[in-house]
PDB file of C-alpha atoms in Angstrom:
ATOM      1  CA  UNK A   1      41.071  80.795 137.545  1.00 75.00           C
ATOM      2  CA  UNK A   2      43.940  78.640 136.811  1.00 78.00           C
ATOM      3  CA  UNK A   3      43.424  78.849 133.022  1.00 79.00           C
ATOM      4  CA  UNK A   4      43.841  82.559 133.073  1.00 83.00           C
ATOM      5  CA  UNK A   5      47.007  82.455 135.339  1.00 85.00           C
ATOM      6  CA  UNK A   6      48.430  79.557 132.867  1.00 86.00           C
ATOM      7  CA  UNK A   7      47.747  81.918 129.986  1.00 88.00           C
ATOM      8  CA  UNK A   8      49.260  85.126 131.827  1.00 88.00           C
ATOM      9  CA  UNK A   9      52.356  82.782 132.692  1.00 88.00           C
ATOM     10  CA  UNK A  10      52.653  81.580 128.973  1.00 88.00           C
ATOM     11  CA  UNK A  11      52.299  85.267 127.955  1.00 91.00           C
ATOM     12  CA  UNK A  12      55.082  86.402 130.462  1.00 89.00           C
ATOM     13  CA  UNK A  13      57.169  83.487 129.421  1.00 90.00           C
ATOM     14  CA  UNK A  14      56.586  84.419 125.731  1.00 91.00           C
ATOM     15  CA  UNK A  15      57.677  88.156 126.367  1.00 90.00           C
ATOM     16  CA  UNK A  16      60.637  87.093 128.429  1.00 89.00           C
ATOM     17  CA  UNK A  17      61.633  84.794 125.676  1.00 88.00           C
ATOM     18  CA  UNK A  18      61.237  87.369 123.073  1.00 90.00           C
ATOM     19  CA  UNK A  19      63.160  90.072 125.467  1.00 87.00           C
ATOM     20  CA  UNK A  20      65.884  87.485 126.063  1.00 84.00           C
ATOM     21  CA  UNK A  21      66.125  86.729 122.337  1.00 84.00           C
ATOM     22  CA  UNK A  22      65.836  90.399 121.330  1.00 85.00           C
ATOM     23  CA  UNK A  23      68.460  91.376 123.935  1.00 85.00           C
ATOM     24  CA  UNK A  24      70.658  88.487 122.824  1.00 83.00           C
ATOM     25  CA  UNK A  25      70.292  89.680 119.050  1.00 82.00           C
ATOM     26  CA  UNK A  26      71.285  92.998 120.208  1.00 82.00           C
ATOM     27  CA  UNK A  27      74.309  92.153 122.089  1.00 84.00           C
ATOM     28  CA  UNK A  28      75.233  89.928 119.124  1.00 83.00           C
ATOM     29  CA  UNK A  29      74.834  92.992 116.862  1.00 83.00           C
ATOM     30  CA  UNK A  30      76.548  95.120 119.354  1.00 84.00           C
ATOM     31  CA  UNK A  31      79.525  92.686 119.801  1.00 86.00           C
ATOM     32  CA  UNK A  32      79.670  92.545 116.093  1.00 85.00           C
ATOM     33  CA  UNK A  33      79.581  96.247 115.580  1.00 84.00           C
ATOM     34  CA  UNK A  34      82.357  96.492 118.385  1.00 84.00           C
ATOM     35  CA  UNK A  35      84.350  94.058 116.820  1.00 86.00           C
ATOM     36  CA  UNK A  36      83.886  95.508 113.407  1.00 88.00           C
ATOM     37  CA  UNK A  37      84.966  99.227 114.959  1.00 87.00           C
ATOM     38  CA  UNK A  38      87.792  97.425 116.711  1.00 87.00           C
ATOM     39  CA  UNK A  39      88.894  96.161 113.354  1.00 88.00           C
ATOM     40  CA  UNK A  40      88.301  99.175 111.480  1.00 88.00           C
ATOM     41  CA  UNK A  41      90.238 101.382 114.165  1.00 87.00           C
ATOM     42  CA  UNK A  42      93.250  98.793 113.934  1.00 88.00           C
ATOM     43  CA  UNK A  43      93.014  99.250 110.161  1.00 88.00           C
ATOM     44  CA  UNK A  44      92.573 102.825 110.404  1.00 88.00           C
ATOM     45  CA  UNK A  45      95.462 103.323 112.832  1.00 89.00           C
ATOM     46  CA  UNK A  46      97.816 101.055 110.373  1.00 90.00           C
ATOM     47  CA  UNK A  47      96.427 103.050 107.490  1.00 89.00           C
ATOM     48  CA  UNK A  48      97.218 106.359 109.050  1.00 90.00           C
ATOM     49  CA  UNK A  49     100.793 105.069 109.997  1.00 91.00           C
ATOM     50  CA  UNK A  50     101.303 104.014 106.575  1.00 91.00           C
ATOM     51  CA  UNK A  51     100.248 107.223 105.139  1.00 91.00           C
ATOM     52  CA  UNK A  52     102.444 108.936 107.781  1.00 92.00           C
ATOM     53  CA  UNK A  53     105.376 106.818 106.732  1.00 91.00           C
ATOM     54  CA  UNK A  54     104.799 107.623 102.939  1.00 91.00           C
ATOM     55  CA  UNK A  55     104.354 111.260 103.793  1.00 91.00           C
ATOM     56  CA  UNK A  56     107.619 111.101 105.906  1.00 91.00           C
ATOM     57  CA  UNK A  57     109.540 109.259 103.086  1.00 89.00           C
ATOM     58  CA  UNK A  58     108.101 111.767 100.551  1.00 90.00           C
ATOM     59  CA  UNK A  59     109.123 114.851 102.984  1.00 88.00           C
ATOM     60  CA  UNK A  60     112.556 113.497 103.336  1.00 88.00           C
ATOM     61  CA  UNK A  61     112.743 112.314  99.536  1.00 88.00           C
ATOM     62  CA  UNK A  62     111.921 115.795  98.495  1.00 89.00           C
ATOM     63  CA  UNK A  63     114.365 117.496 101.214  1.00 89.00           C
ATOM     64  CA  UNK A  64     117.026 114.907  99.936  1.00 88.00           C
ATOM     65  CA  UNK A  65     116.659 115.809  96.511  1.00 89.00           C
ATOM     66  CA  UNK A  66     116.691 119.518  97.272  1.00 90.00           C
ATOM     67  CA  UNK A  67     119.749 118.951  99.241  1.00 89.00           C
ATOM     68  CA  UNK A  68     121.499 117.031  96.462  1.00 88.00           C
ATOM     69  CA  UNK A  69     120.412 119.708  94.060  1.00 88.00           C
ATOM     70  CA  UNK A  70     121.711 122.489  96.266  1.00 88.00           C
ATOM     71  CA  UNK A  71     125.013 120.433  96.715  1.00 87.00           C
ATOM     72  CA  UNK A  72     125.115 119.960  92.935  1.00 88.00           C
ATOM     73  CA  UNK A  73     124.318 123.628  92.191  1.00 85.00           C
ATOM     74  CA  UNK A  74     126.890 124.629  94.873  1.00 83.00           C
ATOM     75  CA  UNK A  75     129.612 122.318  93.209  1.00 84.00           C
ATOM     76  CA  UNK A  76     128.528 123.498  89.585  1.00 83.00           C
ATOM     77  CA  UNK A  77     128.758 127.129  90.662  1.00 81.00           C
ATOM     78  CA  UNK A  78     131.568 126.490  93.294  1.00 82.00           C
ATOM     79  CA  UNK A  79     134.145 124.973  90.660  1.00 83.00           C
ATOM     80  CA  UNK A  80     133.815 127.458  88.047  1.00 82.00           C
ATOM     81  CA  UNK A  81     133.863 130.014  90.947  1.00 82.00           C
ATOM     82  CA  UNK A  82     137.318 128.601  92.346  1.00 84.00           C
ATOM     83  CA  UNK A  83     138.269 128.740  88.730  1.00 86.00           C
ATOM     84  CA  UNK A  84     137.407 132.294  88.065  1.00 86.00           C
ATOM     85  CA  UNK A  85     138.805 133.067  91.691  1.00 85.00           C
ATOM     86  CA  UNK A  86     142.169 131.687  90.764  1.00 88.00           C
ATOM     87  CA  UNK A  87     142.096 133.668  87.545  1.00 88.00           C
ATOM     88  CA  UNK A  88     141.337 136.882  89.297  1.00 88.00           C
ATOM     89  CA  UNK A  89     144.123 136.251  91.753  1.00 89.00           C
ATOM     90  CA  UNK A  90     146.613 135.348  89.070  1.00 88.00           C
ATOM     91  CA  UNK A  91     145.638 138.290  87.065  1.00 89.00           C
ATOM     92  CA  UNK A  92     146.150 140.504  90.052  1.00 87.00           C
ATOM     93  CA  UNK A  93     149.401 138.898  90.813  1.00 86.00           C
ATOM     94  CA  UNK A  94     150.415 139.377  87.464  1.00 86.00           C
ATOM     95  CA  UNK A  95     149.027 142.889  87.266  1.00 83.00           C
ATOM     96  CA  UNK A  96     150.719 143.992  90.741  1.00 83.00           C
ATOM     97  CA  UNK A  97     154.187 142.328  89.763  1.00 80.00           C
ATOM     98  CA  UNK A  98     153.906 144.163  86.413  1.00 76.00           C
ATOM     99  CA  UNK A  99     152.938 147.540  87.638  1.00 66.00           C
ATOM    100  CA  UNK A 100     156.344 148.650  88.898  1.00 60.00           C
ATOM    101  CA  UNK A 101     157.793 147.999  85.549  1.00 58.00           C
ATOM    102  CA  UNK A 102     155.170 150.270  83.983  1.00 54.00           C
ATOM    103  CA  UNK A 103     156.553 153.157  86.034  1.00 53.00           C
TER     104      UNK A 103
END
């Protein structure tokens, strides 16, 4: 009877050892996976932030360029516009002043 009990105990011990080893391995894998996912998450968040920064810079840059273009266009259009306006006003003033003489 004792031999059977011993063999049973040994079997149970072996199974227990196997279970402990397996669970240990699973835990190791799990912790590794968690660590990996954590690293991936941090890297991912950083990546997203960097991408957002880049997109923001691009958006701001494009807007800035557009605004600068608008301003330059306004200036380019504006200066001749002012000149034309001055010319027109001068012509009008001259025309209005000369009109009485024609009568």
